[in-house]
């Protein structure tokens, strides 16, 4: 994991947003103006990614010097550093003292968590919703941390199966609960835009640990929660 001080400012801002609660001071003071990154302070001065993008544009028959593409290599570099910011999130800062001793041992479910990630095979997006559940063993984590955990692992080059397992393992390691369950449903543009080209295809993955794996009744209760509609405001 790169030191936070070595990251471009726009990536540091994303990492801060994942690691910190609203109202808490960020770990670094960064520029808040979207889309403006000084060239001499953006951490991208080596130009290797930009050169590679230019080469790709040439290889597909484009002119990287035409007006519409002049800034594309830098924009692509900036985009990928944003979409892979999860590599730089510090797990300790992510939890941020938000684990509490609570006398509660029933299922906790957080569902309909939206995410966007990049498939590592084609660098095309896949996106959808995650549902995360755990049964505490006297320790709970602040509600907002669970979507942040999902965001941390989504903002990496991923395969959906591994991402699902990473989220479950993180909660199991940090909370030592009775069990953890994670279900992710996603649409993969590599199956929609290319290859089989099947719009509407949805991939579902799950990871179950502890009591979710050993007890059918617990697993069934988790899945039943996923079928219930969310309350309306």
Backbone as a ProteinNet text record, in pm:
[ID]
protein_1_A
[PRIMARY]
XXXXXXXXXXXXXXXXXXXXXXXXXXXXXXXXXXXXXXXXXXXXXXXXXXXXXXXXXXXXXXXXXXXXXXXXXXXXXXXXXXXXXXXXXXXXXXXXXXXXXXXXXXXXXXXXXXXXXXXXXXXXXXXXXXXXXXXXXXXXXXXXXXXXXXXXXXXXXXXXXXXXXXXXXXXXXXXXXXXXXXXXXXXXXXXXXXXXXXXXXXXXXXXXXXXXXXXXXXXXXXXXXXXXXXXXX
[TERTIARY]
85.5	0	89.2	66.4	144.5	115.6	216.3	191.9	89.9	0.4	-105	-46.2	67.4	128.6	182.1	197	247	135.1	9.6	-102.5	-139.9	-197.1	-252.6	-360.4	-380.9	-474.4	-615.8	-660.3	-797.2	-814.2	-708.2	-716.3	-711.7	-629.5	-626.1	-763.8	-833.8	-967.8	-1062.6	-1056.1	-1142.2	-1108.4	-978.8	-937.5	-987.9	-975.9	-1026.8	-1176.9	-1250.2	-1395.3	-1432.8	-1355.4	-1384.6	-1347.2	-1233.9	-1182.5	-1251.5	-1305.6	-1356	-1505.8	-1564.4	-1705.3	-1727.7	-1849.5	-1883.8	-1865.9	-1800.1	-1778.2	-1645.3	-1578.7	-1447.7	-1342.3	-1234.1	-1128.5	-1059.6	-1033.8	-962.6	-818.5	-756.8	-617.6	-525.6	-570.6	-491.1	-582.7	-534.8	-610.8	-586.7	-693.8	-679	-771.1	-740.3	-823.5	-962.9	-1064.8	-1202.4	-1265.1	-1186.8	-1241.5	-1230.7	-1345.4	-1345.7	-1286.2	-1204.9	-1155.4	-1036.4	-985.1	-869.1	-755	-653	-537.3	-412.1	-336.9	-215.7	-119.1	-64.2	22.3	146.9	197.4	320.6	295.1	167.3	137.3	43.3	23.5	-78.7	-22.6	106.6	163.3	165.8	148	141.5	246.1	355.6	447.6	532.6	535.7	626.4	575.6	445.5	392.9	383.4	413.8	413.8	273.4	174.4	37.6	-11.3	16.5	-25.4	35	163	228.6	163.7	127.8	63.4	-73.2	-149.5	-281	-267.1	-168.3	-143.5	-115.9	-36.1	-2.7	-128.3	-215.6	-340.4	-423.6	-432.4	-510.8	-455.2	-324	-262.1	-292.5	-283.6	-302.8	-445.1	-543.7	-681.8	-718.2	-620.5	-642.2	-681.7	-663.7	-698.6	-575.8	-603.1	-498	-500.4	-406.1	-408.5	-386.5	-349	-325.5	-443.7	-551.1	-667.5	-736.2	-811.3	-862.7	-937.1	-1021.6	-1100.5	-1021.1	-900.1	-821.4	-694.9	-666.5	-541.3	-527.4	-635	-627.8	-667.2	-699.3	-750	-649.4	-522.3	-429.5	-423.2	-420.3	-416.8	-548.4	-661.1	-791	-804	-754.5	-761.1	-676.6	-557.7	-472.2	-543.3	-600.6	-671.8	-789	-861.6	-976.5	-934.6	-830.2	-789.2	-737.2	-670.9	-626.6	-745.7	-853	-974.2	-1042.3	-1055.3	-1130.3	-1055.1	-926.4	-847.7	-798.8	-866.3	-824.9	-834	-911.3	-925.6	-797	-699.5	-569.6	-501.8	-535.9	-464.1	-536.7	-654.4	-729.3	-662.9	-640.9	-582	-694.4	-691.9	-800.2	-819.7	-710.5	-723.1	-800.2	-770.2	-842.5	-985.3	-1006	-1140.5	-1232.6	-1187.2	-1266.6	-1274.8	-1161.6	-1161.3	-1230.7	-1193.1	-1250.1	-1402.2	-1457	-1602.2	-1648.9	-1571.2	-1614.8	-1655.3	-1777.8	-1834.2	-1875.4	-1858.4	-1905.8	-2054.8	-2134.5	-2279.8	-2332.2	-2422.1	-2480.8	-2592.4	-2552.7	-2648.5	-2595.5	-2680.9	-2634.2	-2730.7	-2813.1	-2901.2	-2841.3	-2899.7	-2843.5	-2851.6	-2743.2	-2736.6	-2722.3	-2812.6	-2811.7	-2808.6	-2716.8	-2713.2	-2719.1	-2822.3	-2839.4	-2859.2	-2869.4	-2885.5	-2771.9	-2649.2	-2530.6	-2480.2	-2493.6	-2447.3	-2295.7	-2240.4	-2095.6	-2066.5	-1947.1	-1895.4	-1751	-1716.1	-1580.5	-1532.8	-1407.3	-1348	-1308.9	-1357.4	-1317	-1170	-1091.4	-947.9	-914.8	-1010.1	-981.1	-986.8	-1078.9	-1093.8	-1089.1	-1076.2	-1079.3	-1209.7	-1317.2	-1450.8	-1525.5	-1620.7	-1691.7	-1783.8	-1798.9	-1914	-1970.9	-2102.6	-2167.7	-2296	-2337.3	-2459.2	-2479.3	-2527.3	-2556.7	-2501.8	-2462.2	-2411.5	-2502.6	-2512.1	-2581	-2482.6	-2471.9	-2374.9	-2448	-2422.2	-2484.3	-2380.7	-2400.1	-2317.5	-2396.3	-2356.5	-2416.7	-2310	-2326.8	-2221.4	-2194.6	-2075.3	-2037.1	-1994.5	-2089.1	-2061.1	-1992.4	-1965.1	-1899.4	-1971	-2003.1	-2066.5	-1982.8	-2003.1	-1932.3	-2033.1	-1991.1	-2078.9	-2139.6	-2266.5	-2340.9	-2271.1	-2219.5	-2162.9	-2036.2	-1974.8	-1849.8	-1871.1	-1987.9	-2007.9	-2010.4	-2087	-2074	-1931.3	-1857.8	-1719.6	-1629.5	-1655.6	-1578.9	-1604.6	-1731.7	-1765.9	-1694	-1696.7	-1632.3	-1481.9	-1420.4	-1276.1	-1237.4	-1310.6	-1275.5	-1327.9	-1431.9	-1481.6	-1384.7	-1318.3	-1227.7	-1090	-1090.6	-969.9	-999.3	-897	-921.5	-970.1	-1085.6	-1149.6	-1206.9	-1233.7	-1331.3	-1436.7	-1560.5	-1669.4	-1656.4	-1611.6	-1599.2	-1499.8	-1386.2	-1285.2	-1332.3	-1395.1	-1446	-1544.4	-1632.5	-1730.8	-1661.2	-1560.5	-1488.9	-1408.1	-1348.9	-1268.9	-1353.6	-1474.3	-1562.9	-1597	-1630.5	-1663.4	-1543.5	-1426.4	-1306.5	-1270.8	-1288.9	-1257	-1340.2	-1470.9	-1557.9	-1528.2	-1501.1	-1469.5	-1341.8	-1240.7	-1113.2	-1125	-1201.7	-1206	-1303.8	-1413.8	-1516.4	-1518	-1462	-1472	-1616.2	-1710.8	-1852.4	-1880.7	-2006.1	-2046.9	-2048.1	-2069	-2067.7	-2091	-2060	-2074.4	-2135.9	-2224.7	-2278.3	-2272.6	-2230.9	-2223.3	-2282.7	-2371.2	-2426	-2409	-2356.8	-2338.2	-2405.4	-2482.5	-2542.8	-2490.5	-2443.5	-2380.7	-2400.4	-2401.1	-2398.5	-2256.9	-2206.8	-2069.7	-2073.3	-2013.8	-2015.8	-1933.6	-1842.2	-1768.1	-1859.3	-1974.2	-2071.4	-2182.4	-2192.8	-2299.2	-2248.9	-2128.4	-2075.9	-1994.1	-1938.5	-1849.7	-1881.6	-1805.4	-1821.9	-1962.9	-2032.3	-2165.8	-2270.4	-2242.6	-2332.3	-2475.3	-2493.8	-2623.7	-2669.3	-2734.1	-2785.5	-2882.4	-2878.1	-2967.5	-2909.9	-2793.3	-2730.5	-2682	-2717.3	-2677.4	-2603.1	-2490.5	-2411.7	-2430.6	-2457.8	-2474.7	-2366.7	-2300.2	-2198.7	-2229	-2183.8	-2204.6	-2083.3	-2066.4	-1963.9	-2027.6	-2016.8	-2074.6	-1967.8	-1955.7	-1856.5	-1924.1	-1863	-1912.6	-2051.3	-2139.5	-2272.7	-2357.3	-2324.7	-2396.9	-2368.6	-2251.5	-2215.8	-2266.6	-2259.3	-2288.5	-2436.7	-2516.9	-2659.3	-2746	-2820.5	-2909.1	-3013.1	-3063.4	-3166.9	-3115.3	-2991.7	-2933.2	-2914.4	-2865.3	-2845.2	-2978.7	-3081.3	-3213.5	-3272.3	-3247.4	-3296	-3230.5	-3101.2	-3030	-3091.5	-3111.3	-3167.7	-3309.6	-3385.6	-3521.1	-3519.3	-3422	-3409.2	-3387.3	-3314.6	-3284	-3408.7	-3506.4	-3629.2	-3728.2	-3709.8	-3804	-3776.2	-3880.2	-3857.5	-3809	-3725.8	-3675.6	-3787.9	-3788.9	-3892.3	-3876.7	-3989	-3985.9	-3980.8	-3908.6	-3896.6	-4030.3
-118.7	0	123.7	213.7	336.7	426.2	504.6	602.4	703.6	745.1	838.7	967.4	1009.9	1134.8	1123.7	1001.8	983.5	982.6	989.4	976.6	1110.1	1107.2	1230.1	1285.6	1416.9	1480.5	1426.4	1402.6	1355.8	1214.7	1135	1000.8	1008.5	1099.2	1118.5	1159	1240.8	1283.8	1164.6	1075.5	957.1	866.2	845.8	761.7	820.8	953.3	1019.6	999.7	1008.5	992.2	851.6	752.5	614.8	593.7	648.5	621	701	818.9	909.4	929.4	956.6	989.9	1135.1	1166.6	1305.6	1387.9	1500.3	1587.2	1564.8	1450.9	1428.2	1495.2	1542.7	1603.9	1498.8	1526.4	1430.5	1417.4	1306.8	1286.2	1383.4	1431.4	1526.6	1637	1757.8	1867.1	1865.9	1842.3	1830.4	1927.2	1954.8	2046.2	1988	2072	2026	2062	2114.2	2152.8	2034.5	1978.8	1863.7	1899.6	1809.4	1823.5	1914.1	1970.4	2058.8	1996.9	1948.6	1889.1	1952.2	2029.9	2091.6	1985.7	2006.2	1906.2	1877.8	1976.6	1953	1898.3	1874.5	1821.5	1701.7	1643.7	1539.3	1399.6	1384.1	1252.7	1167.3	1229	1152.6	1200.2	1247.6	1318.4	1226	1093.3	1009.9	984.5	998.8	990.6	850.8	746.5	611.2	567.9	596.8	557.4	635.8	766.6	848.5	796.1	759.2	706	575.5	491.6	364.6	387.8	484.9	514.1	569.1	655.6	706.7	591.5	494.9	380.4	299.1	282	210.3	284.2	416.6	495	478.2	478.2	458.7	319.3	218.2	78.6	52.2	124.5	101.2	189.4	266.6	344.6	488.5	539.3	677	767.9	896.3	997.2	1062.5	1029.6	1085.1	1235.3	1295.7	1439.6	1519.1	1449.6	1526.7	1591.3	1700.7	1781	1701.7	1608.3	1535.6	1440.2	1404.8	1304	1358.6	1485.8	1541.2	1518.3	1539.2	1523.7	1385.9	1293.6	1163.3	1081.1	1073.2	991.9	1036.6	1167.6	1216.1	1186.4	1201.8	1173.2	1026.1	937.7	794.5	760.3	818.9	795.1	839.1	957.2	1009.1	919.3	873.3	786.4	658	593.1	465.8	482.9	594.6	615.1	635.5	696.2	710.9	576	498.3	372.5	264.3	284	185.7	242.4	345	407.2	312.6	205.7	111.8	45	37.3	-20.1	59.1	186	274.9	300.9	240.5	260.2	181.2	247.3	184.9	117.7	-14.7	-81.8	-26.9	15.1	68.7	200.3	286.4	413	389.5	284.9	255.3	221.8	135.9	102.8	222.2	293.1	423.8	422.3	325.5	315.7	301	240	226.3	85.4	10.4	-119	-101.1	-143.8	-116.4	-246	-248.1	-360.4	-342.5	-432.9	-425.2	-565.9	-576.7	-705.5	-737.5	-780.8	-810	-929.8	-1027.4	-1149.3	-1196.6	-1104.2	-1137.9	-1085	-1125.7	-1093.9	-944.8	-891.4	-754.4	-763.6	-698.5	-705.3	-564.2	-539.8	-415.3	-455.7	-410.4	-454.8	-336.3	-368.2	-266.4	-165	-214.3	-127.5	-119.8	-7	2	7.8	-47.1	-41	-42.2	4.9	1.2	-46	-141.4	-195	-218.2	-262.5	-291	-437.3	-506.2	-644.2	-647.1	-730	-732.7	-801.1	-871.3	-942.3	-852.1	-755.1	-666.6	-519.1	-487.2	-348.6	-279.7	-357.2	-302.1	-303.1	-211.4	-204.6	-323.4	-357.3	-435.6	-364.7	-372.2	-290.6	-358	-324.5	-384	-347.1	-443.5	-420.3	-533.5	-497.2	-594.9	-598.9	-716.2	-733.9	-801	-746.5	-795.5	-820.6	-935.1	-968.1	-1031.1	-1011.3	-1081.7	-1097.5	-1194.2	-1217.2	-1187.4	-1078.9	-1034.9	-1136.4	-1126.2	-1198.5	-1093.3	-1000.3	-895.3	-773.2	-770.5	-655.1	-623.2	-493.8	-450.6	-338.7	-319.7	-213.3	-106.8	20.3	129.5	104.6	139	108.4	157.2	280	337.6	266.1	189.2	122.6	9.9	-53	-167.4	-124	-18.3	28.9	73.3	126.5	168.8	48.5	-61.2	-183.1	-232.2	-230.8	-269.9	-179.4	-48.5	48.2	24.4	-9.7	-33.8	-144.9	-255.4	-368.7	-353	-271.3	-246.8	-160.1	-66.3	25.5	-38.1	-153.5	-226.8	-302	-353.3	-447.1	-575.9	-625.3	-731.1	-840.8	-953.5	-1050.1	-1056.4	-1074.3	-1063.7	-1167.5	-1287	-1392.6	-1353.1	-1298.8	-1260.8	-1144.3	-1045.9	-931	-975	-1068.6	-1118.7	-1180.7	-1262	-1329.1	-1230.3	-1129.6	-1031.4	-954	-916.8	-843.7	-931	-1057.4	-1148.8	-1170.4	-1191.2	-1215.5	-1094.2	-974.1	-852	-844.6	-864.4	-856.8	-969.2	-1087.8	-1198.8	-1171.7	-1117.5	-1090.5	-978.3	-873.8	-755.5	-768.9	-840.8	-848.4	-980.9	-1085.9	-1221.4	-1254.5	-1236.4	-1262.4	-1412.3	-1446.8	-1586.8	-1631.8	-1538.4	-1571.3	-1449.1	-1461.6	-1352.6	-1409.8	-1331.4	-1366.9	-1247.2	-1269.8	-1164	-1216.7	-1140.2	-1172.5	-1050.4	-1071.4	-963	-1001.7	-908.7	-924.7	-813.3	-848.6	-746.6	-776	-669.6	-675.7	-647	-728.2	-714.8	-667.2	-552.3	-500.4	-586.2	-669.3	-758.4	-865.6	-890.1	-984.5	-914.7	-782.6	-705.6	-640	-581.6	-504.3	-587.9	-697.3	-778.5	-926.4	-1013.2	-1155.6	-1203.2	-1259	-1313.5	-1206.2	-1082.6	-968.9	-1003.4	-1026.5	-1063.9	-961.8	-853.2	-754.5	-818.8	-772.1	-824.1	-938.1	-989.2	-1097.5	-1045.9	-1116.1	-1078.2	-1195.2	-1165.5	-1266.8	-1250	-1360.8	-1359.2	-1443.8	-1387.4	-1460.8	-1447.7	-1545.1	-1540.3	-1595.5	-1548.9	-1602.2	-1614	-1730.7	-1752.4	-1812.5	-1757.8	-1802.4	-1830.9	-1917.9	-1945.8	-2005.4	-1950.9	-2005	-1996.5	-1901.2	-1891.5	-2014	-2071.1	-2190.8	-2319.1	-2322.4	-2447.1	-2468	-2359.7	-2373	-2329.1	-2423.5	-2393.2	-2288.2	-2295.1	-2201.4	-2058.1	-2037.6	-1903.4	-1850.8	-1936.8	-1896	-1862	-1942.2	-1916.3	-1784.6	-1753.4	-1626.1	-1508.9	-1518.7	-1414.2	-1395	-1502.9	-1492.4	-1438.3	-1471.1	-1418	-1266.8	-1215.6	-1070.6	-1003	-1068.4	-1008.3	-998	-1082.4	-1080.3	-974.9	-922.8	-824	-688.5	-614.8	-480.8	-386.2	-292.4	-193.5	-97	-48	48	178.6	243.8	371.5	486.4	590.8	706.8	781
0	0	0	-95.1	-102.9	15.7	58	163.2	113.2	202.9	162.8	108.4	162.3	116.5	-25.1	-78.5	-214.1	-317.7	-273.6	-365.6	-427.2	-549.3	-606.4	-514.5	-519	-426.8	-441.9	-568.1	-585.5	-530.5	-530.2	-472.3	-320.9	-267.3	-122.2	-70.7	-147.5	-106.3	-99.5	-199.2	-199.2	-82.2	-58.5	54.1	184.6	200.1	320.5	335.7	225	232.1	277.5	235.7	276.5	422.8	464.7	598.2	707.5	675.1	778	770.8	886.5	895.1	854.6	814	784.9	911.4	899.7	1014.8	1083.4	1054.1	1112.2	1025.3	1084.9	1003.7	919.7	792.7	709.2	753.5	712.4	750.8	678.5	562.5	486.5	435.2	434.3	375.3	225.1	150	5.5	-63.2	-189.4	-268.3	-285.4	-277.8	-288.2	-422.6	-514.4	-643.6	-738.6	-777.1	-865.9	-1001.1	-1052.6	-1188.4	-1203.2	-1094.5	-1104.2	-1025.2	-1094.3	-1029.1	-1087.9	-1010.1	-1062.1	-1113.3	-1229.3	-1291	-1208.8	-1135.5	-1061.2	-922.4	-885	-752.4	-758	-875.6	-884.8	-870	-851.5	-831.4	-957	-1074.6	-1198.4	-1298.7	-1252.7	-1341.6	-1427.9	-1400.8	-1479.3	-1620.7	-1644	-1779.8	-1837.3	-1760.3	-1814.7	-1856.5	-1774.1	-1807.5	-1928.9	-1928.9	-2042.5	-2172.5	-2168.9	-2289.2	-2333.3	-2237.3	-2271.3	-2334.4	-2282.1	-2338.8	-2480.3	-2501	-2635.9	-2732.3	-2685.7	-2772.2	-2805.8	-2708.5	-2733.7	-2838	-2824.9	-2921.2	-3062.3	-3074.7	-3206	-3259.4	-3170.4	-3213.2	-3261.3	-3207.1	-3252.5	-3371.5	-3420.6	-3541.9	-3518.1	-3396	-3364.3	-3369.2	-3368.7	-3364.1	-3226.4	-3137.1	-3001.8	-2997.1	-3111	-3112.2	-3166.1	-3203.3	-3249.4	-3129.5	-3151.8	-3040.4	-2933.6	-2973.9	-2875.1	-2788.7	-2832.8	-2761.8	-2696.3	-2714.9	-2662.4	-2512.1	-2439.3	-2294.5	-2244	-2335.8	-2293.6	-2213.1	-2250.8	-2169.7	-2023.5	-1999.6	-1861.6	-1790.1	-1862.2	-1801.6	-1765.2	-1852.9	-1824.9	-1703.1	-1694.4	-1577.2	-1450.1	-1454.1	-1337.8	-1300.7	-1401.9	-1376.8	-1307	-1356.3	-1297.4	-1154.6	-1127.1	-988.8	-895.7	-945.7	-864.9	-843.3	-950.6	-942.7	-866.7	-843.1	-767.6	-635	-584.9	-459	-340.1	-352.1	-241.8	-200.1	-291.5	-255.7	-144.1	-129.2	-38.9	92.3	109	233.7	346	458.6	577	657	674	748.8	889.7	954	1089.6	1089.1	991.8	982.2	935.5	856	807.7	924.7	1013.9	1132.2	1225.6	1244.3	1309.9	1446.3	1531	1666.7	1665.5	1562.3	1551.9	1585.5	1662.7	1713.3	1858.6	1889.9	2021.8	2090.8	2222.2	2302.9	2328.5	2274.4	2287.6	2316.7	2413.9	2449.1	2350	2231.2	2123.6	2045.2	2021.3	1955.1	1845.9	1793.5	1682.5	1551.6	1443.4	1312.7	1281.2	1227.6	1177.2	1025.5	952.4	806.3	748.4	658.1	581.4	434.2	363.9	225.6	131.8	3.7	-101	-96.8	-79.2	-80.3	-224.4	-291.3	-430.4	-438.1	-543.7	-564.4	-713.9	-747.3	-884.2	-876.7	-961.6	-959.1	-1101.9	-1115	-1245.3	-1252.1	-1353.4	-1377.1	-1417.4	-1349	-1376.9	-1509.2	-1569.1	-1693.4	-1816.1	-1815.6	-1932.2	-1895.5	-1766.6	-1718.4	-1755.7	-1761	-1782.3	-1649.2	-1632	-1503.5	-1480.2	-1353.6	-1309.2	-1187.3	-1171.6	-1069.5	-1024.2	-903.7	-850.9	-706.6	-627.8	-486.9	-402.3	-280.9	-184.9	-63.5	-2.8	125.3	220.4	339.2	438	568.7	629.5	757.8	849.5	979.2	1077.2	1205.7	1285.3	1416.6	1520.6	1596.7	1688.5	1799.8	1850.8	1971.1	2074.7	2101.6	2198.9	2142.4	2009.5	1947	1817.3	1797.5	1673.3	1611.6	1481.8	1411.2	1369.8	1369.5	1329.7	1192.5	1178.1	1056.5	930.4	931.8	809.4	764.8	854	818.5	718.8	721.6	632.5	485.5	447.1	308.1	273.4	370.2	344.4	318.3	388.4	363.8	221.5	180.5	43.1	-56.1	-30.3	-120.6	-130.6	-18	-17.1	-112.9	-108.9	-194.2	-336.1	-355.5	-491.1	-570.1	-502.7	-573.5	-591.3	-654.6	-690.8	-820.3	-885.6	-994.3	-929.2	-973	-898	-986.4	-923.1	-970.9	-860.6	-898	-801.2	-689.8	-725.5	-624.7	-514.5	-555.2	-456.2	-370.8	-433.3	-359.2	-251.7	-286.3	-190.5	-69.4	-95.4	12.6	96.8	31.6	105.4	206.4	166.5	258.1	378.8	352.6	462.2	553.7	496.8	577.3	662.6	606.7	681.6	808.7	795.6	913.2	1012.1	960.9	1049.7	1129.1	1061.9	1128	1230.4	1198.7	1284.3	1400.5	1379.9	1483.4	1558	1495.8	1551	1588	1495.9	1526.1	1521.8	1550.4	1538.6	1392.3	1303.2	1161.8	1076.5	947.9	851.4	723.8	661.3	531.1	437.5	315.1	213.9	83.9	22.6	-109.5	-198.4	-317.6	-414.3	-545.7	-600.4	-732.1	-821.6	-940.3	-1024.8	-1173	-1249.2	-1395.2	-1441.6	-1532.2	-1581.9	-1727.5	-1752.7	-1889.5	-1984.9	-1932.4	-2021.6	-2080.6	-2016.3	-2070.8	-2147.3	-2130.4	-2195.1	-2323.3	-2319.1	-2432.1	-2529.9	-2484.4	-2568	-2542.7	-2606.2	-2582	-2614.6	-2513.7	-2538	-2562.4	-2519.5	-2539.8	-2497.8	-2369.1	-2314.7	-2211.1	-2255	-2159.4	-2060.5	-1937.9	-1835.5	-1754.7	-1795.4	-1719.9	-1585.2	-1479.1	-1344.3	-1280.5	-1219.1	-1149.6	-999.3	-930.2	-785.3	-720.9	-620.1	-544.8	-396.2	-319.1	-175	-103.6	19.9	109.3	246.9	308.4	440.6	530.8	650.3	746.6	879.9	957.8	1092	1090.9	1175	1193	1066.2	976.6	849.6	762.6	778	701.5	769	900.3	970.6	999.7	1000.1	1032.9	915.3	862.8	750.6	788.5	912	956.3	956	999.5	1001.9	860	773.4	634.5	569.3	598.7	541.5	592.7	719.8	774.9	702.2	675.9	602.5	464.4	392.6	257.9	260.3	365.8	377.7	395.9	470.8	486.4	350.4	262.8	133.3	45.3	68.9	-11.5	35.5	157	209.5	148.6	107.3	52.4	160.8	122.4	217.1	255.2	378.8	419.1	342.8	317.2	245.6	345	306.2	394.5	402.3
[MASK]
+++++++++++++++++++++++++++++++++++++++++++++++++++++++++++++++++++++++++++++++++++++++++++++++++++++++++++++++++++++++++++++++++++++++++++++++++++++++++++++++++++++++++++++++++++++++++++++++++++++++++++++++++++++++++++++++++++++++++

